[in-house]
Amino acid sequence: MEKTVLITGATSGIGKATAIKLADRGYKIIITGRRAHLLTELEKQLRQKTRVLTLNFDVRDFKQVEKSIYSLPNDWKQIDILINNAGLAVGLNPIDKGDINDWEVMIDTNIKGMLYVTKKVLPLMMQSTVKHIINIGSIAGKEVYLNGNVYCATKFAVDALTRSMRIDLLDKGFKVTAVNPGMTETEFSLVRFKGNKERAEKVYEGIEPLKGEDIAHIIDFIISLPPHVNINDIVIMPTDQATASIVNRKNSEE
Ligand code: NDP
Ligand code: 8X3
């Protein structure tokens, strides 16, 4: 039987690339996000390859999450793989200049949103023979960097929750994996800098960043492993990046 994957944040970047990759592999796909028109567009594209269903909700709103998951038709009510990908950074300011609203958005999306989705999807995974949760963490969840403060804290929380899930769900036969990318060119920096394209492009100046497709390739590999093998934790960086803040910019002056 074909396996069903639910991917949060599939309207762009890593989530979208993963949906496309796994559709090519023949997985049934549930794509989610807030931007309904992008979900519809992607649904049309994926339909040529596989069965696909869209759920339009904000991960920060528990009622919306609950209603959306309950709304799944019966033949979509078994989920084999959950990819908790929806997430964002907003702002890059020192802690004393941080915006409370930016902090709330990051905490509500990256931590509480991931918990809400996991809470409602877990019961639909219990009958699966696969039972795999993949949480998208970050290099920002492994080391803190200048002005990363709250975003880093949310990704450290993703790391802690991933490890907790692995322990708590061990006796139920779950695989739980953290995928931690370094610099990946998606809409991430555009969102972090609130639509400032020039600032966003500067982040990747002089380096070759990862693409969403690179992370999709890794996720495809992780879920292709035999039932007795799990990747607990993986960090993927562009070759031009050594740590969260040390990068080799080709155009930088020596
Ligand atoms: P994008 O901005 O391209 O994609 C983010 C996705 O998350 C979008 O589909 C967006 O959909 C969704 N999303 C954001 N907020 C919400 C919300 N409240 N409810 C539902 N969906 C939401 O960035 P990436 O692809 O880069 O980000 C994906 C994940 O990867 C994030 O968790 C990010 O922290 C992580 N990451 C990114 C790195 C990078 O350098 N790009 C590196 C390390 C980790 P919509 O707006 O339609 O709701
Ligand atoms: C995104 C990677 O280093 O820009 O999680 O925070 S970084």
mmCIF file with all atom_site columns, N, CA and C and ligand atoms in Angstrom, residues 8-16 32-36 38-39 56-61 84-89 105 108-110 136-140 151 154-155 158 179-189 191 204 210 212 215 236, ligand 1:
data_model
loop_
_atom_site.group_PDB
_atom_site.id
_atom_site.type_symbol
_atom_site.label_atom_id
_atom_site.label_alt_id
_atom_site.label_comp_id
_atom_site.label_asym_id
_atom_site.label_entity_id
_atom_site.label_seq_id
_atom_site.pdbx_PDB_ins_code
_atom_site.Cartn_x
_atom_site.Cartn_y
_atom_site.Cartn_z
_atom_site.occupancy
_atom_site.B_iso_or_equiv
_atom_site.pdbx_formal_charge
_atom_site.auth_seq_id
_atom_site.auth_comp_id
_atom_site.auth_asym_id
_atom_site.auth_atom_id
_atom_site.pdbx_PDB_model_num
ATOM   1   N N   . THR A 1 8   ? 4.045  19.943 6.762  1.00 0.00 ? 8   THR A N   1
ATOM   2   C CA  . THR A 1 8   ? 3.595  21.308 7.090  1.00 0.00 ? 8   THR A CA  1
ATOM   3   C C   . THR A 1 8   ? 4.516  22.312 6.389  1.00 0.00 ? 8   THR A C   1
ATOM   4   N N   . GLY A 1 9   ? 3.926  23.438 6.011  1.00 0.00 ? 9   GLY A N   1
ATOM   5   C CA  . GLY A 1 9   ? 4.729  24.474 5.344  1.00 0.00 ? 9   GLY A CA  1
ATOM   6   C C   . GLY A 1 9   ? 5.198  24.033 3.978  1.00 0.00 ? 9   GLY A C   1
ATOM   7   N N   . ALA A 1 10  ? 4.252  23.569 3.167  1.00 0.00 ? 10  ALA A N   1
ATOM   8   C CA  . ALA A 1 10  ? 4.623  23.037 1.837  1.00 0.00 ? 10  ALA A CA  1
ATOM   9   C C   . ALA A 1 10  ? 4.437  24.084 0.731  1.00 0.00 ? 10  ALA A C   1
ATOM   10  N N   . THR A 1 11  ? 4.138  25.328 1.111  1.00 0.00 ? 11  THR A N   1
ATOM   11  C CA  . THR A 1 11  ? 3.885  26.327 0.069  1.00 0.00 ? 11  THR A CA  1
ATOM   12  C C   . THR A 1 11  ? 5.171  26.916 -0.510 1.00 0.00 ? 11  THR A C   1
ATOM   13  N N   . SER A 1 12  ? 6.311  26.674 0.147  1.00 0.00 ? 12  SER A N   1
ATOM   14  C CA  . SER A 1 12  ? 7.565  27.181 -0.422 1.00 0.00 ? 12  SER A CA  1
ATOM   15  C C   . SER A 1 12  ? 8.750  26.422 0.165  1.00 0.00 ? 12  SER A C   1
ATOM   16  N N   . GLY A 1 13  ? 9.921  26.725 -0.361 1.00 0.00 ? 13  GLY A N   1
ATOM   17  C CA  . GLY A 1 13  ? 11.185 26.269 0.203  1.00 0.00 ? 13  GLY A CA  1
ATOM   18  C C   . GLY A 1 13  ? 11.320 24.762 0.384  1.00 0.00 ? 13  GLY A C   1
ATOM   19  N N   . ILE A 1 14  ? 11.786 24.401 1.569  1.00 0.00 ? 14  ILE A N   1
ATOM   20  C CA  . ILE A 1 14  ? 12.109 23.000 1.878  1.00 0.00 ? 14  ILE A CA  1
ATOM   21  C C   . ILE A 1 14  ? 10.860 22.123 1.805  1.00 0.00 ? 14  ILE A C   1
ATOM   22  N N   . GLY A 1 15  ? 9.747  22.624 2.347  1.00 0.00 ? 15  GLY A N   1
ATOM   23  C CA  . GLY A 1 15  ? 8.506  21.842 2.367  1.00 0.00 ? 15  GLY A CA  1
ATOM   24  C C   . GLY A 1 15  ? 7.999  21.558 0.965  1.00 0.00 ? 15  GLY A C   1
ATOM   25  N N   . LYS A 1 16  ? 8.031  22.568 0.123  1.00 0.00 ? 16  LYS A N   1
ATOM   26  C CA  . LYS A 1 16  ? 7.547  22.404 -1.253 1.00 0.00 ? 16  LYS A CA  1
ATOM   27  C C   . LYS A 1 16  ? 8.454  21.427 -2.022 1.00 0.00 ? 16  LYS A C   1
ATOM   28  N N   . THR A 1 32  ? 0.271  21.287 3.497  1.00 0.00 ? 32  THR A N   1
ATOM   29  C CA  . THR A 1 32  ? -0.401 22.273 4.343  1.00 0.00 ? 32  THR A CA  1
ATOM   30  C C   . THR A 1 32  ? 0.355  23.602 4.341  1.00 0.00 ? 32  THR A C   1
ATOM   31  N N   . GLY A 1 33  ? -0.366 24.647 4.693  1.00 0.00 ? 33  GLY A N   1
ATOM   32  C CA  . GLY A 1 33  ? 0.226  25.984 4.766  1.00 0.00 ? 33  GLY A CA  1
ATOM   33  C C   . GLY A 1 33  ? -0.889 26.998 4.875  1.00 0.00 ? 33  GLY A C   1
ATOM   34  N N   . ARG A 1 34  ? -0.501 28.283 5.014  1.00 0.00 ? 34  ARG A N   1
ATOM   35  C CA  . ARG A 1 34  ? -1.532 29.329 5.131  1.00 0.00 ? 34  ARG A CA  1
ATOM   36  C C   . ARG A 1 34  ? -1.934 29.893 3.777  1.00 0.00 ? 34  ARG A C   1
ATOM   37  N N   . ARG A 1 35  ? -1.019 29.909 2.808  1.00 0.00 ? 35  ARG A N   1
ATOM   38  C CA  . ARG A 1 35  ? -1.323 30.567 1.527  1.00 0.00 ? 35  ARG A CA  1
ATOM   39  C C   . ARG A 1 35  ? -2.049 29.600 0.591  1.00 0.00 ? 35  ARG A C   1
ATOM   40  N N   . ALA A 1 36  ? -3.390 29.717 0.615  1.00 0.00 ? 36  ALA A N   1
ATOM   41  C CA  . ALA A 1 36  ? -4.243 28.754 -0.081 1.00 0.00 ? 36  ALA A CA  1
ATOM   42  C C   . ALA A 1 36  ? -3.936 28.689 -1.575 1.00 0.00 ? 36  ALA A C   1
ATOM   43  N N   . LEU A 1 38  ? -1.190 29.078 -3.141 1.00 0.00 ? 38  LEU A N   1
ATOM   44  C CA  . LEU A 1 38  ? 0.036  28.319 -3.424 1.00 0.00 ? 38  LEU A CA  1
ATOM   45  C C   . LEU A 1 38  ? -0.187 26.819 -3.225 1.00 0.00 ? 38  LEU A C   1
ATOM   46  N N   . LEU A 1 39  ? -1.049 26.495 -2.266 1.00 0.00 ? 39  LEU A N   1
ATOM   47  C CA  . LEU A 1 39  ? -1.389 25.079 -2.055 1.00 0.00 ? 39  LEU A CA  1
ATOM   48  C C   . LEU A 1 39  ? -2.120 24.542 -3.285 1.00 0.00 ? 39  LEU A C   1
ATOM   49  N N   . ASN A 1 56  ? -5.521 23.796 4.572  1.00 0.00 ? 56  ASN A N   1
ATOM   50  C CA  . ASN A 1 56  ? -5.141 25.201 4.689  1.00 0.00 ? 56  ASN A CA  1
ATOM   51  C C   . ASN A 1 56  ? -5.335 25.678 6.138  1.00 0.00 ? 56  ASN A C   1
ATOM   52  N N   . PHE A 1 57  ? -4.258 25.689 6.910  1.00 0.00 ? 57  PHE A N   1
ATOM   53  C CA  . PHE A 1 57  ? -4.385 26.152 8.302  1.00 0.00 ? 57  PHE A CA  1
ATOM   54  C C   . PHE A 1 57  ? -3.095 26.800 8.802  1.00 0.00 ? 57  PHE A C   1
ATOM   55  N N   . ASP A 1 58  ? -3.268 27.557 9.874  1.00 0.00 ? 58  ASP A N   1
ATOM   56  C CA  . ASP A 1 58  ? -2.152 28.219 10.533 1.00 0.00 ? 58  ASP A CA  1
ATOM   57  C C   . ASP A 1 58  ? -1.745 27.333 11.712 1.00 0.00 ? 58  ASP A C   1
ATOM   58  N N   . VAL A 1 59  ? -0.508 26.891 11.742 1.00 0.00 ? 59  VAL A N   1
ATOM   59  C CA  . VAL A 1 59  ? -0.092 25.955 12.810 1.00 0.00 ? 59  VAL A CA  1
ATOM   60  C C   . VAL A 1 59  ? -0.182 26.583 14.198 1.00 0.00 ? 59  VAL A C   1
ATOM   61  N N   . ARG A 1 60  ? -0.270 27.927 14.270 1.00 0.00 ? 60  ARG A N   1
ATOM   62  C CA  . ARG A 1 60  ? -0.329 28.602 15.568 1.00 0.00 ? 60  ARG A CA  1
ATOM   63  C C   . ARG A 1 60  ? -1.699 28.524 16.213 1.00 0.00 ? 60  ARG A C   1
ATOM   64  N N   . ASP A 1 61  ? -2.701 28.118 15.417 1.00 0.00 ? 61  ASP A N   1
ATOM   65  C CA  . ASP A 1 61  ? -4.080 28.137 15.898 1.00 0.00 ? 61  ASP A CA  1
ATOM   66  C C   . ASP A 1 61  ? -4.548 26.697 16.145 1.00 0.00 ? 61  ASP A C   1
ATOM   67  N N   . ASN A 1 84  ? 7.341  17.850 10.188 1.00 0.00 ? 84  ASN A N   1
ATOM   68  C CA  . ASN A 1 84  ? 7.097  19.139 10.844 1.00 0.00 ? 84  ASN A CA  1
ATOM   69  C C   . ASN A 1 84  ? 8.117  20.135 10.323 1.00 0.00 ? 84  ASN A C   1
ATOM   70  N N   . ASN A 1 85  ? 7.718  20.838 9.267  1.00 0.00 ? 85  ASN A N   1
ATOM   71  C CA  . ASN A 1 85  ? 8.643  21.736 8.588  1.00 0.00 ? 85  ASN A CA  1
ATOM   72  C C   . ASN A 1 85  ? 8.287  23.212 8.748  1.00 0.00 ? 85  ASN A C   1
ATOM   73  N N   . ALA A 1 86  ? 6.978  23.517 8.901  1.00 0.00 ? 86  ALA A N   1
ATOM   74  C CA  . ALA A 1 86  ? 6.553  24.922 8.967  1.00 0.00 ? 86  ALA A CA  1
ATOM   75  C C   . ALA A 1 86  ? 7.340  25.645 10.047 1.00 0.00 ? 86  ALA A C   1
ATOM   76  N N   . GLY A 1 87  ? 7.913  26.780 9.690  1.00 0.00 ? 87  GLY A N   1
ATOM   77  C CA  . GLY A 1 87  ? 8.696  27.512 10.670 1.00 0.00 ? 87  GLY A CA  1
ATOM   78  C C   . GLY A 1 87  ? 9.259  28.761 10.053 1.00 0.00 ? 87  GLY A C   1
ATOM   79  N N   . LEU A 1 88  ? 9.776  29.626 10.912 1.00 0.00 ? 88  LEU A N   1
ATOM   80  C CA  . LEU A 1 88  ? 10.295 30.894 10.406 1.00 0.00 ? 88  LEU A CA  1
ATOM   81  C C   . LEU A 1 88  ? 11.134 31.623 11.446 1.00 0.00 ? 88  LEU A C   1
ATOM   82  N N   . ALA A 1 89  ? 11.933 32.554 10.927 1.00 0.00 ? 89  ALA A N   1
ATOM   83  C CA  . ALA A 1 89  ? 12.599 33.534 11.791 1.00 0.00 ? 89  ALA A CA  1
ATOM   84  C C   . ALA A 1 89  ? 12.008 34.888 11.426 1.00 0.00 ? 89  ALA A C   1
ATOM   85  N N   . VAL A 1 105 ? 5.684  35.390 17.450 1.00 0.00 ? 105 VAL A N   1
ATOM   86  C CA  . VAL A 1 105 ? 5.433  34.674 16.185 1.00 0.00 ? 105 VAL A CA  1
ATOM   87  C C   . VAL A 1 105 ? 6.360  33.459 16.078 1.00 0.00 ? 105 VAL A C   1
ATOM   88  N N   . ASP A 1 108 ? 5.387  30.842 18.809 1.00 0.00 ? 108 ASP A N   1
ATOM   89  C CA  . ASP A 1 108 ? 4.083  30.235 18.508 1.00 0.00 ? 108 ASP A CA  1
ATOM   90  C C   . ASP A 1 108 ? 4.144  29.310 17.292 1.00 0.00 ? 108 ASP A C   1
ATOM   91  N N   . THR A 1 109 ? 4.958  29.677 16.305 1.00 0.00 ? 109 THR A N   1
ATOM   92  C CA  . THR A 1 109 ? 5.036  28.863 15.084 1.00 0.00 ? 109 THR A CA  1
ATOM   93  C C   . THR A 1 109 ? 5.972  27.661 15.285 1.00 0.00 ? 109 THR A C   1
ATOM   94  N N   . ASN A 1 110 ? 7.209  27.970 15.683 1.00 0.00 ? 110 ASN A N   1
ATOM   95  C CA  . ASN A 1 110 ? 8.244  26.924 15.654 1.00 0.00 ? 110 ASN A CA  1
ATOM   96  C C   . ASN A 1 110 ? 8.112  25.904 16.785 1.00 0.00 ? 110 ASN A C   1
ATOM   97  N N   . ILE A 1 136 ? 12.026 19.501 11.291 1.00 0.00 ? 136 ILE A N   1
ATOM   98  C CA  . ILE A 1 136 ? 13.066 20.339 10.691 1.00 0.00 ? 136 ILE A CA  1
ATOM   99  C C   . ILE A 1 136 ? 13.572 21.311 11.759 1.00 0.00 ? 136 ILE A C   1
ATOM   100 N N   . GLY A 1 137 ? 14.777 21.029 12.224 1.00 0.00 ? 137 GLY A N   1
ATOM   101 C CA  . GLY A 1 137 ? 15.448 21.898 13.189 1.00 0.00 ? 137 GLY A CA  1
ATOM   102 C C   . GLY A 1 137 ? 16.293 22.894 12.435 1.00 0.00 ? 137 GLY A C   1
ATOM   103 N N   . SER A 1 138 ? 17.518 23.057 12.859 1.00 0.00 ? 138 SER A N   1
ATOM   104 C CA  . SER A 1 138 ? 18.408 24.014 12.177 1.00 0.00 ? 138 SER A CA  1
ATOM   105 C C   . SER A 1 138 ? 19.778 23.960 12.817 1.00 0.00 ? 138 SER A C   1
ATOM   106 N N   . ILE A 1 139 ? 20.773 24.471 12.087 1.00 0.00 ? 139 ILE A N   1
ATOM   107 C CA  . ILE A 1 139 ? 22.070 24.704 12.716 1.00 0.00 ? 139 ILE A CA  1
ATOM   108 C C   . ILE A 1 139 ? 21.871 25.685 13.900 1.00 0.00 ? 139 ILE A C   1
ATOM   109 N N   . ALA A 1 140 ? 20.805 26.518 13.769 1.00 0.00 ? 140 ALA A N   1
ATOM   110 C CA  . ALA A 1 140 ? 20.469 27.475 14.841 1.00 0.00 ? 140 ALA A CA  1
ATOM   111 C C   . ALA A 1 140 ? 19.959 26.775 16.108 1.00 0.00 ? 140 ALA A C   1
ATOM   112 N N   . TYR A 1 151 ? 15.133 33.062 17.804 1.00 0.00 ? 151 TYR A N   1
ATOM   113 C CA  . TYR A 1 151 ? 15.018 32.030 16.757 1.00 0.00 ? 151 TYR A CA  1
ATOM   114 C C   . TYR A 1 151 ? 15.836 30.802 17.167 1.00 0.00 ? 151 TYR A C   1
ATOM   115 N N   . THR A 1 154 ? 14.121 28.789 19.770 1.00 0.00 ? 154 THR A N   1
ATOM   116 C CA  . THR A 1 154 ? 13.018 27.940 19.274 1.00 0.00 ? 154 THR A CA  1
ATOM   117 C C   . THR A 1 154 ? 13.573 26.674 18.616 1.00 0.00 ? 154 THR A C   1
ATOM   118 N N   . LYS A 1 155 ? 14.710 26.802 17.951 1.00 0.00 ? 155 LYS A N   1
ATOM   119 C CA  . LYS A 1 155 ? 15.263 25.614 17.284 1.00 0.00 ? 155 LYS A CA  1
ATOM   120 C C   . LYS A 1 155 ? 15.975 24.687 18.285 1.00 0.00 ? 155 LYS A C   1
ATOM   121 N N   . VAL A 1 158 ? 13.169 22.718 19.390 1.00 0.00 ? 158 VAL A N   1
ATOM   122 C CA  . VAL A 1 158 ? 12.834 21.651 18.426 1.00 0.00 ? 158 VAL A CA  1
ATOM   123 C C   . VAL A 1 158 ? 13.767 20.457 18.645 1.00 0.00 ? 158 VAL A C   1
ATOM   124 N N   . VAL A 1 179 ? 16.196 16.915 11.223 1.00 0.00 ? 179 VAL A N   1
ATOM   125 C CA  . VAL A 1 179 ? 16.979 17.336 10.050 1.00 0.00 ? 179 VAL A CA  1
ATOM   126 C C   . VAL A 1 179 ? 17.339 18.803 10.270 1.00 0.00 ? 179 VAL A C   1
ATOM   127 N N   . ASN A 1 180 ? 18.633 19.087 10.345 1.00 0.00 ? 180 ASN A N   1
ATOM   128 C CA  . ASN A 1 180 ? 19.094 20.428 10.714 1.00 0.00 ? 180 ASN A CA  1
ATOM   129 C C   . ASN A 1 180 ? 19.903 21.069 9.595  1.00 0.00 ? 180 ASN A C   1
ATOM   130 N N   . PRO A 1 181 ? 19.233 21.880 8.779  1.00 0.00 ? 181 PRO A N   1
ATOM   131 C CA  . PRO A 1 181 ? 19.973 22.508 7.681  1.00 0.00 ? 181 PRO A CA  1
ATOM   132 C C   . PRO A 1 181 ? 20.761 23.730 8.141  1.00 0.00 ? 181 PRO A C   1
ATOM   133 N N   . GLY A 1 182 ? 21.817 24.031 7.385  1.00 0.00 ? 182 GLY A N   1
ATOM   134 C CA  . GLY A 1 182 ? 22.482 25.336 7.465  1.00 0.00 ? 182 GLY A CA  1
ATOM   135 C C   . GLY A 1 182 ? 21.821 26.238 6.437  1.00 0.00 ? 182 GLY A C   1
ATOM   136 N N   . MET A 1 183 ? 22.593 27.178 5.890  1.00 0.00 ? 183 MET A N   1
ATOM   137 C CA  . MET A 1 183 ? 22.015 28.204 5.006  1.00 0.00 ? 183 MET A CA  1
ATOM   138 C C   . MET A 1 183 ? 21.378 27.606 3.745  1.00 0.00 ? 183 MET A C   1
ATOM   139 N N   . THR A 1 184 ? 20.093 27.803 3.634  1.00 0.00 ? 184 THR A N   1
ATOM   140 C CA  . THR A 1 184 ? 19.322 27.234 2.529  1.00 0.00 ? 184 THR A CA  1
ATOM   141 C C   . THR A 1 184 ? 18.527 28.367 1.897  1.00 0.00 ? 184 THR A C   1
ATOM   142 N N   . GLU A 1 185 ? 18.710 28.581 0.598  1.00 0.00 ? 185 GLU A N   1
ATOM   143 C CA  . GLU A 1 185 ? 18.037 29.721 -0.034 1.00 0.00 ? 185 GLU A CA  1
ATOM   144 C C   . GLU A 1 185 ? 16.589 29.361 -0.368 1.00 0.00 ? 185 GLU A C   1
ATOM   145 N N   . THR A 1 186 ? 15.697 29.942 0.407  1.00 0.00 ? 186 THR A N   1
ATOM   146 C CA  . THR A 1 186 ? 14.253 29.722 0.264  1.00 0.00 ? 186 THR A CA  1
ATOM   147 C C   . THR A 1 186 ? 13.610 31.098 0.481  1.00 0.00 ? 186 THR A C   1
ATOM   148 N N   . GLU A 1 187 ? 12.396 31.135 0.995  1.00 0.00 ? 187 GLU A N   1
ATOM   149 C CA  . GLU A 1 187 ? 11.817 32.437 1.369  1.00 0.00 ? 187 GLU A CA  1
ATOM   150 C C   . GLU A 1 187 ? 12.228 32.830 2.794  1.00 0.00 ? 187 GLU A C   1
ATOM   151 N N   . PHE A 1 188 ? 13.038 31.975 3.422  1.00 0.00 ? 188 PHE A N   1
ATOM   152 C CA  . PHE A 1 188 ? 13.398 32.156 4.834  1.00 0.00 ? 188 PHE A CA  1
ATOM   153 C C   . PHE A 1 188 ? 13.918 33.572 5.152  1.00 0.00 ? 188 PHE A C   1
ATOM   154 N N   . SER A 1 189 ? 14.910 34.035 4.387  1.00 0.00 ? 189 SER A N   1
ATOM   155 C CA  . SER A 1 189 ? 15.522 35.344 4.709  1.00 0.00 ? 189 SER A CA  1
ATOM   156 C C   . SER A 1 189 ? 14.582 36.489 4.351  1.00 0.00 ? 189 SER A C   1
ATOM   157 N N   . VAL A 1 191 ? 11.410 36.385 4.686  1.00 0.00 ? 191 VAL A N   1
ATOM   158 C CA  . VAL A 1 191 ? 10.475 36.436 5.822  1.00 0.00 ? 191 VAL A CA  1
ATOM   159 C C   . VAL A 1 191 ? 11.188 37.051 7.035  1.00 0.00 ? 191 VAL A C   1
ATOM   160 N N   . TYR A 1 204 ? 23.158 35.424 1.163  1.00 0.00 ? 204 TYR A N   1
ATOM   161 C CA  . TYR A 1 204 ? 23.763 34.348 0.365  1.00 0.00 ? 204 TYR A CA  1
ATOM   162 C C   . TYR A 1 204 ? 24.829 34.862 -0.607 1.00 0.00 ? 204 TYR A C   1
ATOM   163 N N   . LEU A 1 210 ? 22.594 26.022 0.200  1.00 0.00 ? 210 LEU A N   1
ATOM   164 C CA  . LEU A 1 210 ? 21.776 24.845 -0.109 1.00 0.00 ? 210 LEU A CA  1
ATOM   165 C C   . LEU A 1 210 ? 20.486 25.318 -0.758 1.00 0.00 ? 210 LEU A C   1
ATOM   166 N N   . GLY A 1 212 ? 16.243 24.082 -1.367 1.00 0.00 ? 212 GLY A N   1
ATOM   167 C CA  . GLY A 1 212 ? 15.217 23.218 -0.785 1.00 0.00 ? 212 GLY A CA  1
ATOM   168 C C   . GLY A 1 212 ? 15.361 21.785 -1.287 1.00 0.00 ? 212 GLY A C   1
ATOM   169 N N   . ILE A 1 215 ? 17.722 19.511 0.683  1.00 0.00 ? 215 ILE A N   1
ATOM   170 C CA  . ILE A 1 215 ? 17.167 18.966 1.931  1.00 0.00 ? 215 ILE A CA  1
ATOM   171 C C   . ILE A 1 215 ? 16.126 17.877 1.606  1.00 0.00 ? 215 ILE A C   1
ATOM   172 N N   . ILE A 1 236 ? 23.131 19.432 7.890  1.00 0.00 ? 236 ILE A N   1
ATOM   173 C CA  . ILE A 1 236 ? 23.529 19.565 6.483  1.00 0.00 ? 236 ILE A CA  1
ATOM   174 C C   . ILE A 1 236 ? 23.903 21.018 6.238  1.00 0.00 ? 236 ILE A C   1
HETATM 175 P P1  . NDP B 2 .   ? 10.158 29.207 3.672  1.00 0.00 ? 1   NDP B P1  1
HETATM 176 O O1  . NDP B 2 .   ? 9.826  30.548 4.219  1.00 0.00 ? 1   NDP B O1  1
HETATM 177 O O2  . NDP B 2 .   ? 10.452 29.098 2.221  1.00 0.00 ? 1   NDP B O2  1
HETATM 178 O O3  . NDP B 2 .   ? 9.013  28.163 4.061  1.00 0.00 ? 1   NDP B O3  1
HETATM 179 C C1  . NDP B 2 .   ? 8.387  28.181 5.311  1.00 0.00 ? 1   NDP B C1  1
HETATM 180 C C2  . NDP B 2 .   ? 7.096  27.412 5.230  1.00 0.00 ? 1   NDP B C2  1
HETATM 181 O O4  . NDP B 2 .   ? 6.496  27.431 6.529  1.00 0.00 ? 1   NDP B O4  1
HETATM 182 C C3  . NDP B 2 .   ? 6.103  28.038 4.265  1.00 0.00 ? 1   NDP B C3  1
HETATM 183 O O5  . NDP B 2 .   ? 5.504  27.030 3.512  1.00 0.00 ? 1   NDP B O5  1
HETATM 184 C C4  . NDP B 2 .   ? 5.100  28.722 5.171  1.00 0.00 ? 1   NDP B C4  1
HETATM 185 O O6  . NDP B 2 .   ? 3.798  28.646 4.571  1.00 0.00 ? 1   NDP B O6  1
HETATM 186 C C5  . NDP B 2 .   ? 5.142  27.807 6.406  1.00 0.00 ? 1   NDP B C5  1
HETATM 187 N N1  . NDP B 2 .   ? 4.665  28.509 7.590  1.00 0.00 ? 1   NDP B N1  1
HETATM 188 C C6  . NDP B 2 .   ? 5.237  29.545 8.242  1.00 0.00 ? 1   NDP B C6  1
HETATM 189 N N2  . NDP B 2 .   ? 4.467  29.951 9.250  1.00 0.00 ? 1   NDP B N2  1
HETATM 190 C C7  . NDP B 2 .   ? 3.372  29.153 9.247  1.00 0.00 ? 1   NDP B C7  1
HETATM 191 C C8  . NDP B 2 .   ? 2.189  29.080 10.037 1.00 0.00 ? 1   NDP B C8  1
HETATM 192 N N3  . NDP B 2 .   ? 1.985  29.921 11.057 1.00 0.00 ? 1   NDP B N3  1
HETATM 193 N N4  . NDP B 2 .   ? 1.268  28.144 9.749  1.00 0.00 ? 1   NDP B N4  1
HETATM 194 C C9  . NDP B 2 .   ? 1.466  27.289 8.719  1.00 0.00 ? 1   NDP B C9  1
HETATM 195 N N5  . NDP B 2 .   ? 2.556  27.297 7.935  1.00 0.00 ? 1   NDP B N5  1
HETATM 196 C C10 . NDP B 2 .   ? 3.492  28.231 8.195  1.00 0.00 ? 1   NDP B C10 1
HETATM 197 O O7  . NDP B 2 .   ? 11.409 28.727 4.531  1.00 0.00 ? 1   NDP B O7  1
HETATM 198 P P2  . NDP B 2 .   ? 12.183 27.314 4.594  1.00 0.00 ? 1   NDP B P2  1
HETATM 199 O O8  . NDP B 2 .   ? 11.697 26.378 3.586  1.00 0.00 ? 1   NDP B O8  1
HETATM 200 O O9  . NDP B 2 .   ? 13.618 27.649 4.616  1.00 0.00 ? 1   NDP B O9  1
HETATM 201 O O10 . NDP B 2 .   ? 11.780 26.865 6.059  1.00 0.00 ? 1   NDP B O10 1
HETATM 202 C C11 . NDP B 2 .   ? 11.302 25.565 6.367  1.00 0.00 ? 1   NDP B C11 1
HETATM 203 C C12 . NDP B 2 .   ? 11.859 25.152 7.709  1.00 0.00 ? 1   NDP B C12 1
HETATM 204 O O11 . NDP B 2 .   ? 13.270 25.030 7.610  1.00 0.00 ? 1   NDP B O11 1
HETATM 205 C C13 . NDP B 2 .   ? 11.595 26.138 8.848  1.00 0.00 ? 1   NDP B C13 1
HETATM 206 O O12 . NDP B 2 .   ? 11.257 25.411 10.006 1.00 0.00 ? 1   NDP B O12 1
HETATM 207 C C14 . NDP B 2 .   ? 12.944 26.834 9.038  1.00 0.00 ? 1   NDP B C14 1
HETATM 208 O O13 . NDP B 2 .   ? 13.106 27.300 10.337 1.00 0.00 ? 1   NDP B O13 1
HETATM 209 C C15 . NDP B 2 .   ? 13.866 25.686 8.714  1.00 0.00 ? 1   NDP B C15 1
HETATM 210 N N6  . NDP B 2 .   ? 15.240 26.041 8.340  1.00 0.00 ? 1   NDP B N6  1
HETATM 211 C C16 . NDP B 2 .   ? 15.493 26.866 7.291  1.00 0.00 ? 1   NDP B C16 1
HETATM 212 C C17 . NDP B 2 .   ? 16.797 27.152 6.963  1.00 0.00 ? 1   NDP B C17 1
HETATM 213 C C18 . NDP B 2 .   ? 17.139 28.105 5.868  1.00 0.00 ? 1   NDP B C18 1
HETATM 214 O O14 . NDP B 2 .   ? 18.297 28.585 5.833  1.00 0.00 ? 1   NDP B O14 1
HETATM 215 N N7  . NDP B 2 .   ? 16.254 28.375 4.923  1.00 0.00 ? 1   NDP B N7  1
HETATM 216 C C19 . NDP B 2 .   ? 17.923 26.540 7.671  1.00 0.00 ? 1   NDP B C19 1
HETATM 217 C C20 . NDP B 2 .   ? 17.530 25.718 8.768  1.00 0.00 ? 1   NDP B C20 1
HETATM 218 C C21 . NDP B 2 .   ? 16.239 25.446 9.066  1.00 0.00 ? 1   NDP B C21 1
HETATM 219 P P3  . NDP B 2 .   ? 2.725  29.804 4.563  1.00 0.00 ? 1   NDP B P3  1
HETATM 220 O O15 . NDP B 2 .   ? 3.459  31.111 4.607  1.00 0.00 ? 1   NDP B O15 1
HETATM 221 O O16 . NDP B 2 .   ? 1.981  29.590 3.280  1.00 0.00 ? 1   NDP B O16 1
HETATM 222 O O17 . NDP B 2 .   ? 1.910  29.524 5.762  1.00 0.00 ? 1   NDP B O17 1
#
